[in-house]
Coordinates of C-alpha atoms and ligand atoms in Angstrom, one line a residue:
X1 CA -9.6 -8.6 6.0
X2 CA -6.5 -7.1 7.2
X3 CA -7.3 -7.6 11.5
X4 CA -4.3 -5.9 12.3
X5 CA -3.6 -2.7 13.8
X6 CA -4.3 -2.6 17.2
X7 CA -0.8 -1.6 18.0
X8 CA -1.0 2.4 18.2
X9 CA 1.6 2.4 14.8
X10 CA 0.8 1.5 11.6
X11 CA 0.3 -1.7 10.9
X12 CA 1.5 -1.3 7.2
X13 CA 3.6 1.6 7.6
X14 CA 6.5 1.5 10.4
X15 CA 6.6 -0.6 13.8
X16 CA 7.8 2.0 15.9
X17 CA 8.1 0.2 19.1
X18 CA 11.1 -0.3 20.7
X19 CA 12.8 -3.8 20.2
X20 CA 11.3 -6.5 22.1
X21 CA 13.2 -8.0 24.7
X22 CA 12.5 -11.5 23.3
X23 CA 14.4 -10.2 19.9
X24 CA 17.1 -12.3 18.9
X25 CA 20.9 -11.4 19.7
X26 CA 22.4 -9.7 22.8
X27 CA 20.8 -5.7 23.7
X28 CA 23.4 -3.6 23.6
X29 CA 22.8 -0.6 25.6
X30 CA 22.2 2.2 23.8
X31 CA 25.3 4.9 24.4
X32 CA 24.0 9.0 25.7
X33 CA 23.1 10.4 22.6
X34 CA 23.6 14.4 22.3
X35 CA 20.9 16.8 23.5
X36 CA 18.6 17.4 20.3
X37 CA 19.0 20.8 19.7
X38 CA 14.8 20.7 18.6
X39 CA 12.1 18.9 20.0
X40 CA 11.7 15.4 18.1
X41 CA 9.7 15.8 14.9
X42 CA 6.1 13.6 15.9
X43 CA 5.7 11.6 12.9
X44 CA 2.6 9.4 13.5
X45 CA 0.3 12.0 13.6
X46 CA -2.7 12.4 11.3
X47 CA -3.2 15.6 9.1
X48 CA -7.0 17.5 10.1
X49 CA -9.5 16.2 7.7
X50 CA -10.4 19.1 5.6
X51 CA -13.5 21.4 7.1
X52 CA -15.4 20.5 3.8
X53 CA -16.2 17.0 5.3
X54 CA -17.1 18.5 8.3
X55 CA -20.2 19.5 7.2
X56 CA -21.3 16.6 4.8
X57 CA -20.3 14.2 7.7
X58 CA -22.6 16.1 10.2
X59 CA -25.7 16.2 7.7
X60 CA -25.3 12.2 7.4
X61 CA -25.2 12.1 11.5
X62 CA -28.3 13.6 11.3
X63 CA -30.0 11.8 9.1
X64 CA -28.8 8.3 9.9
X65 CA -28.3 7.8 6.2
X66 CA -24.9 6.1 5.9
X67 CA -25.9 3.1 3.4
X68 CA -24.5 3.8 0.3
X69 CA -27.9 2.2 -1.6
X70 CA -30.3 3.8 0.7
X71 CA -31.1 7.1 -1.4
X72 CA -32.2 7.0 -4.4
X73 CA -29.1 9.2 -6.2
X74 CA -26.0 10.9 -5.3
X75 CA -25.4 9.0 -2.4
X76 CA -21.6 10.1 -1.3
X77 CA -20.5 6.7 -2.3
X78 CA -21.3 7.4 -5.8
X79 CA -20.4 10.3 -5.6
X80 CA -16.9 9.3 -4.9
X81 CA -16.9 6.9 -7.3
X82 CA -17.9 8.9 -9.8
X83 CA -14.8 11.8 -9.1
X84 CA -12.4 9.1 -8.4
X85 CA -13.2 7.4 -12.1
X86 CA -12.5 11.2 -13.3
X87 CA -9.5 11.9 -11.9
X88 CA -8.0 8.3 -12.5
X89 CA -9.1 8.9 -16.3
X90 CA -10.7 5.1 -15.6
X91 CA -14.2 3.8 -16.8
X92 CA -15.2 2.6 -13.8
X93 CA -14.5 2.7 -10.2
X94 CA -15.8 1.0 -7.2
X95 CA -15.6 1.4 -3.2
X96 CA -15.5 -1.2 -1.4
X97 CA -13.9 -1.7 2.3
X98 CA -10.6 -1.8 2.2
X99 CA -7.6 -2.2 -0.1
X100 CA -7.3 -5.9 0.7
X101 CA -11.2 -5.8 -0.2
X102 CA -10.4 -4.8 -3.7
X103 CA -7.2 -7.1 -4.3
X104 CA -9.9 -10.0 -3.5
X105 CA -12.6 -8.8 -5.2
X106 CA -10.1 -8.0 -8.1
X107 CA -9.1 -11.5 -8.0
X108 CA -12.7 -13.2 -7.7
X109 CA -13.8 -11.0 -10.8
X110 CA -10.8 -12.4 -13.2
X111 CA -13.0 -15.7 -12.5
X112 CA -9.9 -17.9 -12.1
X113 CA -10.1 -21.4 -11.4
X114 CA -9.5 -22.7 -8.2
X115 CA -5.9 -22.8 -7.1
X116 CA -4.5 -21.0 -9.9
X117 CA -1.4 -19.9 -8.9
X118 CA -0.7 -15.6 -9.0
X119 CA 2.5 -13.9 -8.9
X120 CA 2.7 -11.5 -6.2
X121 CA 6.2 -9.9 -5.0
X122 CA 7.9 -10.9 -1.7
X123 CA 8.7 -7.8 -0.6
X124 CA 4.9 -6.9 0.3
X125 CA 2.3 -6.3 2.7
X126 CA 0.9 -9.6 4.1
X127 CA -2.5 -8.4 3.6
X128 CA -1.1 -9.0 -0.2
X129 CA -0.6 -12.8 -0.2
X130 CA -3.5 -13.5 2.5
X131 CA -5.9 -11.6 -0.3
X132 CA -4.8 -13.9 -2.9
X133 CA -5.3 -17.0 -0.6
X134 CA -9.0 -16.0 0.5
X135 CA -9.5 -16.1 -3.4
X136 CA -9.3 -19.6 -3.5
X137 CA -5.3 -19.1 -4.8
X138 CA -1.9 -19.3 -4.5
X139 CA 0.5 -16.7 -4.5
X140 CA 3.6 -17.6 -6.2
X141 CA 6.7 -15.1 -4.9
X142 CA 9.1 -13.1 -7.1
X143 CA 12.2 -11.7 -5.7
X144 CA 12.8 -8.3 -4.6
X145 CA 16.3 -6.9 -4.3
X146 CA 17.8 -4.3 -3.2
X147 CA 16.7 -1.8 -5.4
X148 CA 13.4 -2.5 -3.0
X149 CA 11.9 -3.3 -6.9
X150 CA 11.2 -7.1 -8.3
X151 CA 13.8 -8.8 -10.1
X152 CA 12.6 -8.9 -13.7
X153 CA 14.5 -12.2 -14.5
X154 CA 13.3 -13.7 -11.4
X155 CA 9.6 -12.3 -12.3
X156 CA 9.4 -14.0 -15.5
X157 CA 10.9 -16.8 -14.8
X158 CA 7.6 -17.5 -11.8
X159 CA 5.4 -16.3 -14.7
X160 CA 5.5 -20.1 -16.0
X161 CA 1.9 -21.5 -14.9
X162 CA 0.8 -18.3 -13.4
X163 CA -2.3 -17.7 -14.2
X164 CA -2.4 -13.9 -13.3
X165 CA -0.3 -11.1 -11.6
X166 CA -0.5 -8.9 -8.7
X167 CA 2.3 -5.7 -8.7
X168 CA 2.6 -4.5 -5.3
X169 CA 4.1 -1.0 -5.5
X170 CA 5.5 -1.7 -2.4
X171 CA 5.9 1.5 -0.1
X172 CA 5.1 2.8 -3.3
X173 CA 8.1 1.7 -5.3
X174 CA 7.3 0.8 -8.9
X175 CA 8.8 -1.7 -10.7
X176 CA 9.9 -1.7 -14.4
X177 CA 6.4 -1.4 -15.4
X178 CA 7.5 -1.9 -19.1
X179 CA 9.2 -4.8 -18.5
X180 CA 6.3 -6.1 -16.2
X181 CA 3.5 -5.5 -18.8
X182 CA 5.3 -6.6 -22.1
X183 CA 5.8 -9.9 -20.2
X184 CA 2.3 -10.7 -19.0
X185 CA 0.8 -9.5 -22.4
X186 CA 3.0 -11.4 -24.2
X187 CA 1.1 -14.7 -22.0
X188 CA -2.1 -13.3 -21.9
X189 CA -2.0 -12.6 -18.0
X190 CA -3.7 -10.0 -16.2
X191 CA -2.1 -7.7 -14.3
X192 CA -3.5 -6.4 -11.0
X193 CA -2.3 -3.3 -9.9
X194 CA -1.6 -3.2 -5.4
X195 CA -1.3 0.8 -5.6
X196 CA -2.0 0.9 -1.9
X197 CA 0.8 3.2 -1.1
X198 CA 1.1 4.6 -4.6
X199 CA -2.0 7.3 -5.1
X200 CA -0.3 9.9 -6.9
X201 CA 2.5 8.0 -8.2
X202 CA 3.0 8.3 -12.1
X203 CA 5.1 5.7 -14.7
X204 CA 5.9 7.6 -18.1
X205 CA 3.3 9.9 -17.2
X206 CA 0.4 7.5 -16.9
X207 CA -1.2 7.1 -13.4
X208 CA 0.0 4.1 -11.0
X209 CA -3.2 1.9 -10.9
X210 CA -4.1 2.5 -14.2
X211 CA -1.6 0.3 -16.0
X212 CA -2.9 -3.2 -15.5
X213 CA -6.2 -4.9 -15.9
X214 CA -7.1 -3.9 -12.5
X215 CA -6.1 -1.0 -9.8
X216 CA -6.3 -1.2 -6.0
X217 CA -6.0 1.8 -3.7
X218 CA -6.5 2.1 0.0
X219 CA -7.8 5.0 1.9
X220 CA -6.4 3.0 5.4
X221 CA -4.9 6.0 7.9
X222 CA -1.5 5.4 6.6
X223 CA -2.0 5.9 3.1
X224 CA -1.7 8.9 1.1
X225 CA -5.9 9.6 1.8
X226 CA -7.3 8.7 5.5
X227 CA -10.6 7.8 6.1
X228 CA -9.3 5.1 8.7
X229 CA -10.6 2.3 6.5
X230 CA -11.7 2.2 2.7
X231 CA -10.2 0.9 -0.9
X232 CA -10.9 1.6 -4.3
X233 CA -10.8 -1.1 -7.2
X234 CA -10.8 1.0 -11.0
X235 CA -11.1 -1.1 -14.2
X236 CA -11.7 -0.4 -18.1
X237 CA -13.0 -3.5 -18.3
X238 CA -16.8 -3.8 -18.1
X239 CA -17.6 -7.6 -17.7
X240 CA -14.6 -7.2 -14.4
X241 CA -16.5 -3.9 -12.9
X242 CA -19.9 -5.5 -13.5
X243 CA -18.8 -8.7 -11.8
X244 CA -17.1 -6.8 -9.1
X245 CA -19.8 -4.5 -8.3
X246 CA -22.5 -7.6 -8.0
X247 CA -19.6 -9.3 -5.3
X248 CA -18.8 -6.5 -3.6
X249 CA -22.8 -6.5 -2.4
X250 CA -24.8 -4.7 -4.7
X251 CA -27.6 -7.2 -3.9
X252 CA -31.1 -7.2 -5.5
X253 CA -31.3 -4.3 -8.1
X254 CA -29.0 -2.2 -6.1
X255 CA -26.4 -2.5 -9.4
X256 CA -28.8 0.0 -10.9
X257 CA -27.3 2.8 -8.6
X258 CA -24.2 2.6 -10.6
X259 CA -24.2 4.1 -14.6
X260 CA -24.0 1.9 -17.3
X261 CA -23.8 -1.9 -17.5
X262 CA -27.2 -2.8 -17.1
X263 CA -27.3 -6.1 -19.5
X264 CA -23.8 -7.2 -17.7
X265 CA -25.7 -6.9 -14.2
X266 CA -28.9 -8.3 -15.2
X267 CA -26.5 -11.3 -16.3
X268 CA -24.4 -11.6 -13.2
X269 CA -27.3 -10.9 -10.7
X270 CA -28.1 -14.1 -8.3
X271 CA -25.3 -16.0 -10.2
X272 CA -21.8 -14.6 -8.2
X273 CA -21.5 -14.7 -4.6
X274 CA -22.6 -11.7 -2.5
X275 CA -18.9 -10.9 -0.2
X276 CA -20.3 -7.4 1.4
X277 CA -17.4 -5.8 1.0
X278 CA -19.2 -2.2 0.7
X279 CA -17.9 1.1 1.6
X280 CA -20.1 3.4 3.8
X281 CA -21.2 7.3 3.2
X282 CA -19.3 8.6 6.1
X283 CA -16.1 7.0 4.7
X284 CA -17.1 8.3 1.7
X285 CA -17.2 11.8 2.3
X286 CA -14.0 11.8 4.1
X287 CA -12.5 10.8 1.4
X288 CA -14.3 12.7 -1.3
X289 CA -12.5 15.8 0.5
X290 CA -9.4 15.0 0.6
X291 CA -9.1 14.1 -3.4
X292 CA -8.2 18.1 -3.6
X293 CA -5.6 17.8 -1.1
X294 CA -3.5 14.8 -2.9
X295 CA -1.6 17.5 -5.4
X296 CA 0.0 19.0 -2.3
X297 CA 0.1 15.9 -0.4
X298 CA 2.4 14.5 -3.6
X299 CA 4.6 17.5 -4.1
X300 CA 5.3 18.0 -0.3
X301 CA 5.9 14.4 0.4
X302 CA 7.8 14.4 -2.6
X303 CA 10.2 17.2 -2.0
X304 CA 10.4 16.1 2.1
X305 CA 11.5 12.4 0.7
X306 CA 14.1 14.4 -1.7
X307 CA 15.2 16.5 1.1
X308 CA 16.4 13.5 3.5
X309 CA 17.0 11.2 0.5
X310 CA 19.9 14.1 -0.5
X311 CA 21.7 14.0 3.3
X312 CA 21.7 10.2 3.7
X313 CA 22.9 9.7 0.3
X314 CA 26.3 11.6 1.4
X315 CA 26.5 9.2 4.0
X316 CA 28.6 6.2 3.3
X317 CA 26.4 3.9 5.3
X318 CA 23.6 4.2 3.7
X319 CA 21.9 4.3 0.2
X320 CA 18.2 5.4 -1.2
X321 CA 17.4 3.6 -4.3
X322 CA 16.9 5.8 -7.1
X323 CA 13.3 5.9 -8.5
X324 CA 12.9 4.3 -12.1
X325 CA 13.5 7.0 -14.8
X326 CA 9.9 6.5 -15.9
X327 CA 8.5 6.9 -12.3
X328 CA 7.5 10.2 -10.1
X329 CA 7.2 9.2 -7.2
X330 CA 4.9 10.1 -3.9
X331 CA 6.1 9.1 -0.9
X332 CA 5.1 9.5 2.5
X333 CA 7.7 7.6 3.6
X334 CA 10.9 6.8 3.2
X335 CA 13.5 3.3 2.6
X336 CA 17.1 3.0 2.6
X337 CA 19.7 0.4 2.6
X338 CA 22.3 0.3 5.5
X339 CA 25.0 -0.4 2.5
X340 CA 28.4 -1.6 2.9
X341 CA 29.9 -4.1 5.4
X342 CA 26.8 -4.0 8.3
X343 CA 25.9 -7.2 10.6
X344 CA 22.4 -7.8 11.6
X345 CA 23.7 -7.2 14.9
X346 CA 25.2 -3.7 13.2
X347 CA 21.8 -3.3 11.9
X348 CA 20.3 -3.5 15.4
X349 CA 22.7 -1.0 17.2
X350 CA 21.4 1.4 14.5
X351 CA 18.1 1.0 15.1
X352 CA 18.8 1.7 19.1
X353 CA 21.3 4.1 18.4
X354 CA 18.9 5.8 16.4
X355 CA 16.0 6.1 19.2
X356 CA 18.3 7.5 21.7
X357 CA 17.9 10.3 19.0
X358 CA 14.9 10.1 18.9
X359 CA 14.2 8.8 15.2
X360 CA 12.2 5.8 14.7
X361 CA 13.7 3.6 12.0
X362 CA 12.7 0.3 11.4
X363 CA 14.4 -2.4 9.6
X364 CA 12.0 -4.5 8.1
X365 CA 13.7 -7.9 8.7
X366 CA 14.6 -7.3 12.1
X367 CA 11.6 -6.7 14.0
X368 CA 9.3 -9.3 15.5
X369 CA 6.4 -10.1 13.5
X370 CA 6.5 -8.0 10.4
X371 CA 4.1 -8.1 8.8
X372 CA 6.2 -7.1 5.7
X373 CA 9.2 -9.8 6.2
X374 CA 7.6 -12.9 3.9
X375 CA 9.2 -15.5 6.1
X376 CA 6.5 -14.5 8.7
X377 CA 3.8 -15.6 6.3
X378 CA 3.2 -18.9 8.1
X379 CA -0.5 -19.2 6.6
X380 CA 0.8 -19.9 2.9
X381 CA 2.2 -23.3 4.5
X382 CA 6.3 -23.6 4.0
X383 CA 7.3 -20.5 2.5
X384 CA 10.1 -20.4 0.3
X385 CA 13.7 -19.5 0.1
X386 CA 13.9 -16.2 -1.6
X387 CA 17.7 -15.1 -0.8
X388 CA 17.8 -12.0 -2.6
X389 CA 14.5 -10.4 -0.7
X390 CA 15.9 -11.7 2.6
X391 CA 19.0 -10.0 2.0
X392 CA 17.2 -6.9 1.7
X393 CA 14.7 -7.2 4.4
X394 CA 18.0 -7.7 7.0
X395 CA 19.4 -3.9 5.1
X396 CA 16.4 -2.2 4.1
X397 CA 15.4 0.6 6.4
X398 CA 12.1 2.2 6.8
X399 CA 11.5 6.0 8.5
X400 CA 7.7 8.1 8.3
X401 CA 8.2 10.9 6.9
X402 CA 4.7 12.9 6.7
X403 CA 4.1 15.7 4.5
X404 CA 3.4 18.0 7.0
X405 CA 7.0 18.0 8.4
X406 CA 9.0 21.4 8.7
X407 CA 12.3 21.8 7.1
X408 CA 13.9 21.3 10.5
X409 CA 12.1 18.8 11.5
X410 CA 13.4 16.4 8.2
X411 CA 16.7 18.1 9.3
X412 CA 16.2 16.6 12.9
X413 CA 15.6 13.2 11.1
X414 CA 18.2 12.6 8.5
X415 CA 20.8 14.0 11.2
X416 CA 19.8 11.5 14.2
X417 CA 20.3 9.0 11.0
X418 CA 23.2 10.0 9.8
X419 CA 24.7 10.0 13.2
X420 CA 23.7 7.0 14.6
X421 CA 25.1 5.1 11.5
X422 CA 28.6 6.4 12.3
X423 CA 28.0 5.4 15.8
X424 CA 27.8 1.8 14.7
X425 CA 30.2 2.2 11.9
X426 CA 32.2 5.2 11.9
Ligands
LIG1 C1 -1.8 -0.8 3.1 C2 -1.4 -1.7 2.1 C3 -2.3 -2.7 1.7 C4 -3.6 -3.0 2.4 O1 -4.5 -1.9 2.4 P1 -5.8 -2.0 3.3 O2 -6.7 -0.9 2.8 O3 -5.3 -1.8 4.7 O4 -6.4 -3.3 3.1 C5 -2.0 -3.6 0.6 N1 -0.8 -3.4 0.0 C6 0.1 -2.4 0.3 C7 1.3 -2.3 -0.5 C8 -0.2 -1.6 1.4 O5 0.7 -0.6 1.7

């Protein structure tokens, strides 16, 4: 669903290629930078998938059994399934393809009529909206300000006719969940959870993606668990994780390789659309071993994010927002805001001044194409005016920063940062 990525960067993390000539406004040649005094940090680099897949992965090579309804039991699938539920403290959980798979499928299984409209954010993923338009719907967009969180006024206010909710913790920012819910309960709307980026990720101590009706995750090579492709939709609700699992492809009597529900699958058997939208055994095994690895994967990213976060904040050119007191965050990468009186050309030189030293910063307006800047979305039609989010697209900054990076390394970074802001400005 999301047939991007065939640029060697993330398609949904950073763009890290250099400014295309055909980008608007004059290039100005980027000044000699200083020698780095350590070679430059590689940040696009995947982390070993842990040994114990190794093994499980081989055993399904040689038995060619990869279709998660082929055996009769304990197919890794299920498997995963089954841990995920645990560790999300959810009823039920389902794998399915991707991310984008699970918003759509999330979607499908509220059963809403055609064209109702959904509240997404602006400041998103386009996979977001595009999910919400294969469902037969139309996104509806709520600013996003510079606090890289939705406007709660703004939110409500698009909440009128809505007929449900999608909360993207975008780059695994979360929004005043408290705000978010007490408003959609109070109209009766669902709220599916986008916690993409956000695996790990806690509000008031209750798990991100475990708030709302619905929760999303991806397992896409830039999230916080890589299996290259894969997503996870969890629920409480039985009638939404009996309808999903039926439109997700359990075809025939397939539903009965998943516990519980049997009356709810019996219903919706033969009368809901079959999307194949399954996950596979390889993919499932990959992930099953990394679910051990996300505690370290959160406290490192966390504490790396803290790290730079601390030095750029000293800076007067440049802001992190502050998480929500209810929210611990785990980020594998992170935002800022060039603050104070910066030009989009200003915001350009930073960018280059920022590759001659050899940091990668993207700002998220500015590039061709992204796939995060809404104005881009040219599928939904016309797309609106949202001045708030397009303000922050043209300030908001966005750097990798992997968990596996060295002290120095994050040191190298927020430096070549901090440096090639008072370059432009200083
Ligand atoms: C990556 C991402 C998605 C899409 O996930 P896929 O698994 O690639 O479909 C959706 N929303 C957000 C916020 C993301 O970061």
């Amino acid at each position: 669903m999301a047939p991007d990525g065939l640029r060697p960067t993330a398609p949904e993390t950073l763009d890290a290629e250099p400014l295309d000539a055909a980008s608007p406004g004059p290039a100005a040649p980027a000044p000699a930078a200083p020698a780095p005094a350590a070679p430059a940090p590689n940040v696009y680099d995947a982390e070993a998938i842990p040994q114990a897949a190794w093994a499980e992965v081989e055993r399904l090579l040689r038995s060619g059994d990869l279709f998660r309804y082929t055996a009769p039991r304990d197919a890794p699938v299920s498997l995963l399934e089954a841990d995920f539920a645990a560790e999300m403290g959810m009823d039920y959980a389902l794998a399915v393809s991707s991310c984008s798979s699970a918003l759509f499928l999330a979607l499908k299984a509220l059963d809403l009529p055609a064209g109702a409209r959904v509240v997404i954010p602006a400041f998103t993923f386009a996979a977001v909206p595009s999910a919400v338009v294969h469902a037969g719907c139309v996104p509806v967009l709520a600013e996003v300000d510079r606090s890289l969180r939705l406007d709660i006024a703004d939110f409500t206010d698009k909440l009128e006719g809505a007929a449900a909710v999608i909360i993207s913790h975008m780059r695994g920012h979360t929004s005043d969940m408290d705000a978010i819910l007490a408003a959609c309960d109070a109209r009766g709307l669902p709220v599916i959870e986008d916690a993409a980026h956000s695996l790990g990720t806690t509000w008031g101590g209750r798990k991100i993606g475990t708030l709302g009706r619905i929760g999303c995750f991806s397992f896409q090579s830039y999230k916080m668990v890589n299996a290259g492709e894969g997503g996870m939709l969890v629920t409480n609700d039985p009638e939404i994780a009996a309808r999903a699992v039926i439109m997700s492809g359990a075809y025939e009597h397939n539903w009965k390789k998943h516990p519980g529900l049997q009356n709810s699958y019996l219903h919706w058997q033969n009368r809901l659309p079959l999307y194949n939208m399954r996950m596979q055994n390889l993919s499932a095994a990959i992930v099953r071993a990394q679910l051990p690895e996300i505690g370290r994967r959160v406290a490192a990213g966390r504490a790396n994010h803290d790290h730079v976060a601390a030095q750029l904040n000293g800076s007067a050119w440049m802001r992190v927002p502050p998480a929500l007191p209810q929210e611990e965050r785990a980020p594998d990468s992170l935002q800022f805001i060039l603050e104070g009186p910066w030009t989009d050309e200003g915001a350009r030189r930073f960018q280059e001044e920022a590759k001659a030293r050899e940091v990668s910063v993207q700002v998220f307006g500015l590039s061709q194409d992204n796939a995060r800047a809404f104005w881009n979305w040219q599928f939904l039609g016309e797309t609106p005016d949202l001045p708030k989010t397009r303000d922050m697209l043209m300030r908001a900054c966005d750097v990798r920063l992997p968990a596996r990076l060295s002290r120095a390394e994050l040191d190298f970074i927020a430096a070549g940062l901090i440096a090639a802001a008072a370059a432009v400005m200083g």
